[in-house]
Amino acid sequence: MTTTPTNLALDLGRSLVEPALRDAVRHCLCPELARVTAYHHGWTDAAGRPAEGRGGKLVRPALALLSARAASFTAADGVPAAVAVELVHNFSLLHDDIMDGDTVRRGRATAWTVFGAPQAILGGDALLAAATTVLLDTRRVGAASATRSLIAATQRMISGQAADMDFEQRDDVTVAECLRMAGDKTGALLACACALGAELVGGDVALVQRLAAFGEHIGLAFQLVDDLLGIWGDPEHTGKETGADIRARKKSLPVVAALNAAQSDELHALYHGPEPFTEADVRRITDLVERGGGRDWAQEEAARMTAAAEECLAGAGIADAVHGEFRDVAALILGRRS
Amino acid sequence: MTTTPTNLALDLGRSLVEPALRDAVRHCLCPELARVTAYHHGWTDAAGRPAEGRGGKLVRPALALLSARAASFTAADGVPAAVAVELVHNFSLLHDDIMDGDTVRRGRATAWTVFGAPQAILGGDALLAAATTVLLDTRRVGAASATRSLIAATQRMISGQAADMDFEQRDDVTVAECLRMAGDKTGALLACACALGAELVGGDVALVQRLAAFGEHIGLAFQLVDDLLGIWGDPEHTGKETGADIRARKKSLPVVAALNAAQSDELHALYHGPEPFTEADVRRITDLVERGGGRDWAQEEAARMTAAAEECLAGAGIADAVHGEFRDVAALILGRRS
């Protein structure tokens, strides 16, 4: 996600959701853990002083507000859904950073490197618990149903992270497994964000399903685009060096597609070999992934998913303005200017 | 908790709850994480083969079943509450073992030492999420309300663990802070277990509150007794060496009481000193805690809490048989034969 947020829905997300998100953290968490998560969100520095940090872009909250509007309610009605989705997203970031040993996020030291892994584990736990509270406290007609959906998405996200770590140990990952993992890890929460506002306000079941399907497809398209950028992206736009995902031996979608294509023996031997890659290896592997059709396949698949997402919305009977904003946020997620 | 479970309520807990608990893990978790948590629960060995392990005593589930019966429903009606409480309990054990660096639980290697911390973090996350699903999937009249209560208790438990870790760094912990921490870390989930069955089936609010207050007091009494045993307990009964908690410099309740008593300068200097304790130090500290009134205070406080728990039940209008079983389980928790 490399674009600058200059989008109506994202602006609304920031102005409506961020104060509510801060309230939820203050209200649900004890002061020690509120401190850890405020740092993680970019609201404070390591000493607890207010920071002019740029937190996340609040893409998921923006989708959740649109979701309420799609069901003919106001954006304000979707705020608890937006907050809950963002809490779950940040729960997963806090824990994933520990598991993956990542030391930098959004240009700052990750929370576990500042406060220690125990505090970051507890902070994540507390955010997950808070998400449930925020939804159920609304007492809206769809509160219980929305909570079940959010927790089901969370469970898929957890499974996706487990699968992702499992893949690192394996040399026989199939494209189907990899797509499923991406759907769980990335698609599930985006799908939930797109549907949760409508579900919370008691929107029509068919509408909720269409919105979720839209988000699921956008999530897969995003993962494909992100994986393409991780190999062929321009460092100036992506913020990571070209070939970063190859160097890290990630089982990303273009790589797995090429590994499962015919005549992939050399790629297999190189990618699953025991030695660290030389720069020549990285170039050769990048070339082999492209020749093996990994790049073309991922581009076509991303286009297919984007088109499928469009179709999900097209027949949903959503007001034109809301429909347009959904498309704008999707375009932002996929790194295209709309 | 050093007694052998030969108790009607505990037996029922085991026969009714354990199969449902296994179903919930199988149904909600992906296979990789089901494997981690099945090992943690004692159902399988590290290779995934069925184990004749002794899992937990399922004290909290037994209380949750009694809770449903207290509201004039059947134990079977309380099963989802029992399962949910036990899932939350095991979520916290999985994560706490990582944070505390504990390598042995219930006589076996802890899950994070067998599967790695990342898998144990994810396994815990998945159990917490599953607890919500189990309650909301019942669609019972009290499902949303019970879920809010369970998550509120979970939030308190998380705060208690954060406070406990914070206390390790401090030399000015007050008795009030320490009691609050114990209430959060131990009392909250026991209180929830005692009330959740009744809340789930839509029991009377006053009854639910009385049951929760009973559990809260039992939880504090348990923590006081446990802290006493950690200093003066007989190793044959407690399974840990005498003075173990002193040696670990735990800010347990009798120690904090003595530290906050008059003339505690020598105890302060010793307990907060930089050097590892000699055996003579451990004996001297134990003596100073006793002279400072820590032992007497904790014993009296435990008795007060137990009596207060009794009073909560006495006026609740619960059937005699159920009342008697609540008392039996409480006695087991407090290590007394009833």
XYZ file of C-alpha atoms in Angstrom:
676
model
C 0.000 0.000 0.000
C 2.155 2.800 -1.320
C -0.277 5.562 -2.188
C -0.960 8.740 -0.276
C -4.409 8.871 1.250
C -6.228 11.737 -0.411
C -9.556 10.093 -0.406
C -12.899 11.155 0.994
C -13.610 7.842 2.707
C -10.151 7.722 4.248
C -10.434 11.286 5.532
C -13.774 10.474 7.090
C -12.250 7.345 8.568
C -9.549 9.393 10.206
C -11.788 12.144 11.595
C -14.575 9.866 12.829
C -12.699 6.725 13.772
C -9.428 7.797 15.321
C -11.011 9.561 18.339
C -13.270 6.552 18.919
C -10.293 4.221 18.593
C -8.384 6.204 21.218
C -11.434 6.124 23.498
C -11.710 2.354 23.136
C -8.061 1.847 24.049
C -8.351 4.197 27.041
C -11.618 2.661 28.176
C -10.812 -1.046 27.777
C -7.093 -1.327 28.534
C -5.186 -0.823 31.788
C -2.788 2.171 31.725
C 0.371 0.056 31.215
C -1.034 -1.641 28.126
C -2.785 1.493 26.850
C 0.731 2.979 26.797
C 2.126 0.090 24.746
C -0.693 0.184 22.220
C -0.758 4.008 21.986
C 2.900 3.806 20.993
C 2.121 1.043 18.515
C -0.689 3.107 16.965
C 1.721 6.021 16.539
C -0.098 8.342 18.986
C 2.784 8.593 21.459
C 6.524 8.125 21.526
C 8.308 5.512 23.636
C 8.192 7.818 26.685
C 4.431 8.306 26.353
C 4.588 11.865 24.968
C 2.094 12.787 22.242
C 3.601 12.094 18.840
C 2.725 13.544 15.486
C 3.164 10.053 14.124
C 1.405 8.742 11.102
C -0.394 5.654 12.265
C -1.977 3.266 9.831
C -4.011 4.648 6.936
C -7.189 3.309 8.517
C -8.208 1.631 5.264
C -10.237 -1.050 7.024
C -12.160 1.475 9.148
C -12.928 3.502 6.011
C -14.398 0.356 4.443
C -16.435 -0.372 7.573
C -17.983 3.120 7.496
C -18.848 2.675 3.820
C -20.364 -0.657 4.759
C -22.852 1.016 7.103
C -23.668 3.579 4.414
C -24.198 0.775 1.894
C -26.998 -0.411 4.181
C -28.498 3.119 4.071
C -27.246 4.073 7.525
C -24.796 6.866 8.306
C -21.026 6.604 8.556
C -21.394 7.407 12.270
C -23.485 4.239 12.664
C -20.537 2.248 11.348
C -17.978 3.677 13.785
C -18.008 0.770 16.286
C -17.494 -1.680 13.405
C -14.636 0.471 12.109
C -13.007 0.628 15.536
C -13.395 -3.108 16.133
C -11.827 -4.032 12.802
C -8.893 -1.700 13.386
C -8.371 -3.110 16.899
C -8.189 -6.630 15.476
C -5.821 -5.458 12.732
C -3.493 -3.953 15.319
C -3.736 -6.999 17.580
C -2.405 -9.023 14.672
C 0.365 -6.536 13.856
C 1.593 -6.488 17.463
C 1.765 -10.279 17.618
C 3.032 -10.836 14.060
C 5.946 -8.443 14.616
C 7.075 -10.595 17.551
C 6.670 -13.865 15.628
C 8.406 -12.557 12.534
C 11.132 -10.808 14.554
C 10.391 -7.542 12.720
C 12.075 -4.532 14.301
C 10.598 -1.682 12.217
C 6.970 -0.822 11.367
C 5.741 2.426 9.799
C 9.257 3.809 10.162
C 9.472 3.265 13.943
C 10.843 0.609 16.238
C 8.231 -2.130 16.757
C 6.484 -2.200 20.145
C 8.075 -5.443 21.309
C 11.573 -4.003 20.762
C 10.648 -0.970 22.900
C 8.517 -2.508 25.682
C 9.588 -6.156 25.511
C 7.767 -9.132 24.012
C 5.644 -9.835 27.138
C 4.091 -6.358 27.081
C 3.502 -6.575 23.330
C 1.850 -10.005 23.688
C -0.442 -8.658 26.425
C -1.122 -5.466 24.468
C -2.238 -7.536 21.481
C -4.391 -9.773 23.671
C -6.053 -6.706 25.176
C -6.805 -5.197 21.741
C -8.430 -8.432 20.578
C -10.588 -8.543 23.690
C -11.455 -4.843 23.294
C -12.721 -5.404 19.746
C -15.435 -7.737 21.044
C -16.405 -5.286 23.774
C -16.729 -2.384 21.344
C -19.181 -4.308 19.156
C -21.265 -5.897 21.905
C -21.488 -2.668 23.904
C -23.415 -1.052 21.045
C -26.396 -3.336 21.798
C -27.383 -2.862 18.159
C -29.565 -5.436 16.470
C -26.619 -6.959 14.624
C -24.080 -6.750 17.456
C -23.872 -10.467 18.251
C -23.889 -11.471 14.609
C -21.207 -8.877 13.759
C -19.069 -10.108 16.635
C -19.317 -13.696 15.399
C -18.255 -12.553 11.928
C -15.338 -10.518 13.252
C -14.108 -13.384 15.405
C -14.488 -15.849 12.506
C -12.364 -13.502 10.376
C -9.849 -13.261 13.211
C -9.691 -17.023 13.438
C -8.982 -17.200 9.677
C -6.297 -14.521 10.026
C -4.628 -16.526 12.796
C -4.781 -19.680 10.630
C -3.248 -17.744 7.748
C -0.319 -16.608 9.878
C 0.188 -20.188 11.103
C 0.147 -21.456 7.497
C 2.550 -18.724 6.400
C 5.063 -19.774 9.062
C 4.520 -23.442 8.175
C 5.265 -22.717 4.502
C 8.729 -21.451 5.430
C 9.648 -25.005 6.444
C 8.217 -26.686 3.320
C 9.316 -27.051 -0.304
C 6.049 -28.475 -1.683
C 3.572 -25.618 -1.200
C 0.873 -25.632 -3.906
C -0.710 -22.568 -5.526
C -4.057 -23.533 -4.008
C -2.559 -23.653 -0.511
C -0.841 -20.342 -1.080
C -4.036 -18.667 -2.302
C -5.892 -20.037 0.677
C -3.234 -18.712 3.038
C -3.405 -15.259 1.412
C -7.193 -15.308 1.624
C -7.020 -16.145 5.313
C -4.191 -13.806 6.240
C -5.238 -10.771 4.171
C -8.639 -11.380 2.624
C -10.609 -12.395 5.694
C -10.274 -9.133 7.646
C -10.733 -6.957 4.546
C -13.884 -8.924 3.728
C -15.042 -8.449 7.293
C -14.325 -4.696 7.170
C -16.452 -4.327 4.037
C -19.406 -6.180 5.572
C -19.243 -5.414 9.288
C -20.853 -1.963 9.270
C -23.845 -3.291 7.373
C -24.080 -6.359 9.585
C -23.928 -4.317 12.788
C -26.838 -2.081 11.781
C -28.889 -5.118 10.782
C -28.467 -4.805 7.019
C -29.890 -7.300 4.557
C -28.079 -10.657 4.593
C -27.592 -10.737 0.814
C -26.037 -7.258 0.924
C -23.711 -8.283 3.767
C -22.606 -11.324 1.766
C -21.946 -9.297 -1.370
C -19.916 -6.745 0.563
C -17.864 -9.504 2.177
C -17.232 -11.140 -1.203
C -16.116 -7.768 -2.585
C -13.593 -7.388 0.254
C -12.377 -10.957 -0.052
C -11.552 -10.470 -3.742
C -9.934 -7.083 -3.100
C -7.839 -8.728 -0.385
C -6.568 -11.408 -2.741
C -5.890 -8.842 -5.478
C -3.978 -6.736 -2.945
C -1.862 -9.716 -1.887
C -1.024 -10.552 -5.501
C -0.054 -6.932 -6.214
C 1.955 -6.754 -2.994
C 3.784 -9.967 -3.884
C 4.547 -8.608 -7.377
C 5.934 -5.410 -5.839
C 8.003 -7.465 -3.409
C 9.884 -8.887 -6.395
C 9.653 -6.322 -9.213
C 8.608 -3.179 -7.346
C 10.420 0.124 -7.634
C 12.204 0.737 -4.315
C 11.291 4.424 -4.512
C 7.609 3.552 -4.361
C 7.601 0.393 -2.250
C 10.112 1.450 0.399
C 11.836 -1.922 0.191
C 14.717 -2.975 -2.035
C 13.988 -4.777 -5.289
C 13.900 -8.526 -4.801
C 13.441 -8.214 -1.032
C 10.940 -11.086 -0.912
C 13.238 -13.308 -2.979
C 16.157 -12.561 -0.678
C 13.945 -13.493 2.307
C 12.966 -16.735 0.462
C 9.291 -15.856 0.908
C 6.808 -18.363 -0.512
C 4.987 -15.524 -2.234
C 2.341 -16.194 -4.865
C 4.425 -15.550 -8.050
C 7.243 -17.725 -6.674
C 4.923 -20.589 -5.724
C 3.229 -20.382 -9.124
C 6.613 -20.676 -10.862
C 7.759 -23.462 -8.553
C 4.644 -25.426 -9.515
C 5.083 -24.833 -13.264
C 6.789 -27.268 -15.631
C 10.610 -27.296 -15.819
C 11.107 -25.613 -12.469
C 14.028 -27.847 -11.407
C 16.640 -25.098 -11.376
C 14.336 -22.746 -9.470
C 13.569 -25.505 -6.946
C 17.239 -26.292 -6.418
C 18.141 -22.634 -5.951
C 15.168 -21.572 -3.838
C 15.261 -24.526 -1.458
C 19.045 -24.764 -1.294
C 20.832 -24.287 2.013
C 23.126 -21.388 1.011
C 22.379 -17.654 1.427
C 21.645 -16.050 -1.949
C 24.250 -14.011 -3.799
C 23.005 -11.001 -5.766
C 23.495 -13.097 -8.914
C 21.233 -15.773 -7.378
C 18.543 -13.175 -6.677
C 18.662 -11.970 -10.290
C 18.630 -15.515 -11.649
C 15.705 -16.543 -9.436
C 13.758 -13.412 -10.384
C 14.338 -14.322 -14.005
C 13.292 -17.948 -13.467
C 10.094 -16.885 -11.674
C 9.252 -14.660 -14.633
C 10.076 -17.365 -17.216
C 8.093 -19.873 -15.198
C 5.060 -17.654 -15.678
C 4.841 -16.458 -12.063
C 4.698 -12.793 -12.988
C 2.118 -13.113 -15.765
C -0.043 -15.437 -13.710
C -0.050 -13.115 -10.702
C -0.892 -10.087 -12.847
C -3.739 -11.896 -14.589
C -5.018 -13.297 -11.315
C -4.975 -9.846 -9.706
C -6.957 -8.451 -12.642
C -9.426 -11.339 -12.418
C -9.898 -10.765 -8.674
C -10.392 -7.030 -9.169
C -13.015 -7.665 -11.845
C -14.737 -10.230 -9.634
C -14.784 -7.720 -6.783
C -16.454 -5.196 -9.086
C -19.127 -7.707 -10.018
C -19.924 -8.363 -6.357
C -20.712 -4.690 -5.870
C -22.422 -4.100 -9.188
C -25.563 -6.037 -8.367
C -25.785 -5.057 -4.717
C -28.115 -2.092 -5.095
C -25.790 0.313 -3.317
C -26.183 4.078 -3.767
C -23.910 5.396 -6.511
C -21.903 7.687 -4.248
C -21.110 4.868 -1.814
C -20.355 2.498 -4.675
C -17.922 5.051 -6.076
C -16.148 5.476 -2.753
C -15.797 1.707 -2.342
C -14.133 1.669 -5.755
C -11.858 4.548 -4.744
C -10.687 2.843 -1.563
C -10.154 -0.402 -3.470
C -8.066 1.477 -6.020
C -6.011 2.979 -3.207
C -5.480 -0.461 -1.678
C -4.364 -1.768 -5.049
C -1.984 1.146 -5.458
C -3.765 2.733 -8.417
C -4.848 6.351 -8.569
C -8.551 6.397 -9.298
C -4.412 -26.391 44.318
C -2.981 -29.557 45.803
C -5.965 -31.811 46.412
C -7.097 -34.791 44.391
C -10.349 -34.211 42.573
C -12.833 -36.697 44.004
C -15.769 -34.400 43.779
C -19.126 -34.794 42.119
C -19.029 -31.411 40.393
C -15.503 -31.981 39.118
C -16.396 -35.444 37.795
C -19.376 -34.005 35.978
C -17.148 -31.245 34.649
C -14.798 -33.806 33.224
C -17.402 -36.061 31.633
C -19.588 -33.283 30.202
C -17.061 -30.593 29.428
C -13.955 -32.309 28.139
C -15.606 -33.742 24.979
C -17.164 -30.339 24.238
C -13.826 -28.651 24.822
C -12.145 -30.996 22.350
C -14.923 -30.330 19.828
C -14.479 -26.576 20.192
C -10.740 -26.811 19.567
C -11.269 -29.090 16.564
C -14.064 -26.944 15.167
C -12.568 -23.460 15.660
C -8.818 -23.927 15.203
C -6.801 -24.820 12.102
C -5.052 -28.230 12.337
C -1.586 -26.783 13.118
C -2.872 -24.814 16.093
C -5.291 -27.529 17.202
C -2.161 -29.685 17.532
C -0.387 -27.102 19.707
C -3.368 -26.618 21.991
C -4.198 -30.350 22.203
C -0.666 -30.866 23.489
C -1.072 -27.985 25.918
C -4.348 -29.440 27.213
C -2.607 -32.774 27.815
C -4.637 -34.701 25.223
C -1.679 -35.543 22.969
C 2.072 -35.835 23.196
C 4.490 -33.635 21.264
C 4.171 -35.904 18.195
C 0.370 -35.632 18.232
C -0.277 -39.150 19.580
C -3.112 -39.524 22.103
C -1.770 -39.115 25.633
C -3.164 -40.348 28.889
C -2.194 -36.981 30.267
C -3.871 -35.332 33.203
C -4.955 -31.964 31.917
C -6.209 -29.283 34.254
C -8.704 -30.230 36.959
C -11.408 -28.270 35.137
C -12.323 -26.408 38.295
C -13.637 -23.384 36.406
C -15.850 -25.502 34.113
C -17.240 -27.307 37.162
C -18.195 -23.915 38.634
C -19.783 -22.837 35.341
C -21.990 -25.961 35.288
C -23.034 -25.317 38.888
C -23.786 -21.761 37.854
C -26.358 -22.926 35.295
C -27.868 -25.259 37.902
C -28.036 -22.367 40.387
C -30.373 -20.690 37.890
C -32.527 -23.859 37.863
C -31.231 -25.072 34.519
C -29.322 -28.300 33.903
C -25.573 -28.769 33.961
C -25.795 -29.530 30.231
C -27.185 -26.020 29.681
C -24.019 -24.640 31.238
C -21.594 -26.558 29.008
C -20.866 -23.715 26.538
C -20.099 -21.396 29.456
C -17.835 -24.048 30.961
C -16.008 -24.564 27.667
C -15.594 -20.828 27.067
C -14.136 -20.201 30.529
C -11.703 -23.069 30.151
C -10.630 -21.825 26.707
C -9.868 -18.392 28.177
C -8.007 -19.993 31.089
C -5.819 -21.953 28.681
C -5.279 -18.934 26.432
C -3.801 -17.188 29.450
C -1.658 -20.169 30.464
C -0.185 -20.481 26.962
C 0.751 -16.802 26.856
C 1.820 -16.488 30.515
C 4.228 -19.414 30.169
C 5.990 -17.556 27.354
C 6.102 -14.260 29.265
C 7.281 -15.854 32.481
C 9.761 -18.125 30.676
C 8.246 -21.158 32.414
C 9.412 -24.463 30.957
C 7.250 -26.946 32.894
C 3.471 -27.067 33.445
C 1.496 -29.979 34.890
C 4.695 -32.043 34.799
C 5.297 -31.585 31.047
C 7.367 -29.273 28.879
C 5.391 -26.080 28.174
C 3.970 -25.692 24.667
C 6.266 -22.837 23.645
C 9.348 -24.940 24.463
C 8.011 -27.746 22.235
C 6.461 -25.831 19.297
C 8.211 -22.459 19.595
C 6.883 -19.165 20.964
C 5.194 -18.096 17.681
C 2.985 -21.198 17.592
C 2.158 -20.828 21.278
C 1.248 -17.139 20.820
C -1.037 -18.040 17.900
C -2.482 -21.017 19.764
C -3.408 -18.733 22.671
C -4.891 -16.137 20.330
C -6.997 -18.821 18.671
C -8.308 -20.129 22.030
C -9.354 -16.622 23.082
C -11.191 -16.119 19.795
C -12.791 -19.569 20.103
C -14.213 -18.737 23.546
C -16.299 -15.935 22.050
C -17.508 -18.162 19.228
C -18.593 -20.928 21.610
C -20.776 -18.546 23.613
C -22.282 -16.586 20.710
C -22.980 -19.731 18.673
C -25.400 -20.919 21.361
C -27.808 -18.103 20.410
C -29.159 -18.339 23.942
C -30.920 -15.370 25.465
C -27.890 -14.449 27.556
C -25.230 -15.164 24.930
C -24.216 -11.566 24.183
C -24.330 -10.548 27.822
C -22.290 -13.609 28.859
C -19.725 -12.853 26.171
C -19.349 -9.285 27.410
C -18.816 -10.580 30.944
C -16.269 -13.159 29.839
C -14.327 -10.602 27.823
C -14.433 -8.096 30.689
C -12.994 -10.788 32.976
C -10.355 -11.553 30.336
C -9.429 -7.888 30.168
C -9.016 -7.833 33.963
C -6.894 -10.999 33.808
C -4.650 -9.386 31.190
C -4.338 -6.247 33.363
C -3.449 -8.431 36.346
C -0.661 -10.142 34.459
C 0.658 -6.741 33.294
C 0.588 -5.460 36.896
C 2.291 -8.612 38.166
C 5.157 -8.116 35.712
C 5.309 -4.406 36.593
C 5.598 -5.237 40.319
C 8.797 -7.183 39.650
C 10.481 -3.903 38.744
C 9.175 -1.932 41.744
C 10.014 -1.747 45.454
C 6.985 0.317 46.555
C 4.046 -1.988 45.865
C 1.180 -1.406 48.321
C -1.095 -4.069 49.794
C -4.060 -2.474 48.011
C -2.276 -2.702 44.654
C -1.310 -6.272 45.356
C -4.860 -7.270 46.302
C -6.157 -5.588 43.190
C -3.640 -7.437 41.043
C -4.610 -10.773 42.634
C -8.281 -9.973 42.117
C -7.650 -9.216 38.453
C -5.279 -12.080 37.746
C -7.060 -14.828 39.705
C -10.387 -13.545 40.983
C -11.883 -12.187 37.779
C -12.026 -15.465 35.836
C -13.150 -17.481 38.869
C -15.905 -14.915 39.448
C -16.853 -15.194 35.807
C -16.903 -19.004 35.945
C -19.300 -18.930 38.905
C -21.701 -16.546 37.151
C -21.394 -17.356 33.452
C -23.646 -20.418 33.316
C -26.466 -18.512 34.987
C -25.920 -15.477 32.781
C -25.910 -17.546 29.581
C -29.274 -19.156 30.342
C -30.764 -15.762 31.199
C -30.722 -16.126 34.985
C -31.799 -13.382 37.334
C -29.369 -10.433 37.462
C -29.185 -10.427 41.273
C -28.323 -14.138 41.254
C -25.642 -13.620 38.618
C -24.103 -10.832 40.715
C -24.112 -12.920 43.887
C -22.477 -15.841 42.103
C -19.806 -13.548 40.682
C -19.132 -12.034 44.107
C -18.820 -15.552 45.551
C -16.212 -16.448 42.919
C -14.331 -13.175 43.346
C -13.905 -13.792 47.080
C -12.960 -17.437 46.566
C -10.373 -16.278 44.028
C -8.783 -13.875 46.492
C -8.852 -16.484 49.267
C -7.204 -18.950 46.888
C -4.455 -16.467 46.014
C -3.772 -15.778 49.699
C -3.609 -19.515 50.486
C -1.424 -20.117 47.432
C 0.924 -17.326 48.486
C 1.114 -18.768 52.024
C 1.950 -22.195 50.604
C 4.593 -20.635 48.347
C 6.446 -19.577 51.512
C 5.496 -21.987 54.299
C 3.993 -24.889 52.339
C 5.084 -28.483 52.774
C 6.995 -29.482 49.608
C 5.342 -32.916 49.724
C 1.945 -31.328 49.254
C 2.727 -28.275 47.158
C 5.190 -29.860 44.733
C 7.515 -26.872 45.094
C 10.339 -26.381 47.566
C 9.738 -24.418 50.754
C 10.421 -20.735 50.268
C 10.218 -21.019 46.462
C 8.371 -17.701 46.133
C 10.885 -15.938 48.403
C 13.762 -17.304 46.350
C 12.049 -15.990 43.181
C 11.587 -12.585 44.945
C 7.857 -12.735 44.205
C 5.819 -9.768 45.413
C 3.324 -12.153 46.964
C 0.665 -10.930 49.378
C 2.303 -11.924 52.713
C 5.603 -10.386 51.585
C 3.996 -7.126 50.462
C 2.005 -6.952 53.711
C 5.216 -7.301 55.744
C 7.082 -4.837 53.524
C 4.357 -2.280 54.235
C 4.352 -2.902 58.002
C 6.314 -0.821 60.494
C 10.019 -1.556 61.010
C 10.458 -3.338 57.707
C 13.836 -1.741 56.911
C 15.864 -4.973 57.103
C 13.284 -6.825 54.992
C 13.296 -4.008 52.410
C 17.072 -3.971 52.210
C 17.274 -7.742 51.813
C 14.322 -8.220 49.437
C 15.192 -5.390 47.090
C 18.959 -5.899 47.252
C 20.871 -6.767 44.112
C 22.442 -10.041 45.314
C 21.009 -13.547 44.815
C 19.703 -14.947 48.094
C 21.686 -17.445 50.153
C 19.716 -20.122 52.011
C 20.348 -18.107 55.185
C 18.792 -15.056 53.482
C 15.718 -17.092 52.540
C 15.301 -18.246 56.144
C 15.854 -14.744 57.527
C 13.382 -13.196 55.043
C 10.791 -15.862 55.831
C 11.242 -15.034 59.488
C 10.980 -11.282 58.862
C 7.804 -11.707 56.815
C 6.307 -13.701 59.692
C 7.409 -11.185 62.353
C 6.148 -8.342 60.157
C 2.712 -9.912 60.373
C 2.571 -11.071 56.747
C 1.632 -14.641 57.635
C -1.060 -13.774 60.194
C -2.536 -11.110 57.981
C -2.754 -13.419 54.982
C -4.340 -16.195 57.038
C -6.901 -13.846 58.532
C -7.606 -12.240 55.188
C -8.116 -15.657 53.552
C -10.563 -16.596 56.306
C -12.382 -13.284 55.898
C -12.640 -13.791 52.137
C -13.906 -17.341 52.564
C -16.561 -16.192 55.027
C -17.555 -13.341 52.702
C -17.867 -15.832 49.834
C -20.159 -17.953 51.994
C -22.371 -14.969 52.710
C -22.724 -14.199 49.003
C -24.176 -17.664 48.431
C -26.221 -17.871 51.603
C -28.851 -15.368 50.569
C -28.963 -16.292 46.894
C -31.851 -18.745 47.060
C -29.920 -21.582 45.452
C -31.087 -25.189 45.833
C -29.336 -26.905 48.761
C -27.649 -29.572 46.639
C -26.141 -26.974 44.309
C -25.137 -24.785 47.224
C -23.375 -27.744 48.822
C -21.478 -28.532 45.638
C -20.363 -24.915 45.287
C -18.988 -25.177 48.824
C -17.262 -28.454 47.978
C -15.530 -27.035 44.909
C -14.511 -23.942 46.874
C -13.055 -26.174 49.580
C -11.106 -28.074 46.923
C -9.795 -24.835 45.459
C -8.717 -23.730 48.915
C -7.004 -27.075 49.524
C -9.259 -28.217 52.321
C -11.037 -31.564 52.430
C -14.722 -30.862 52.825
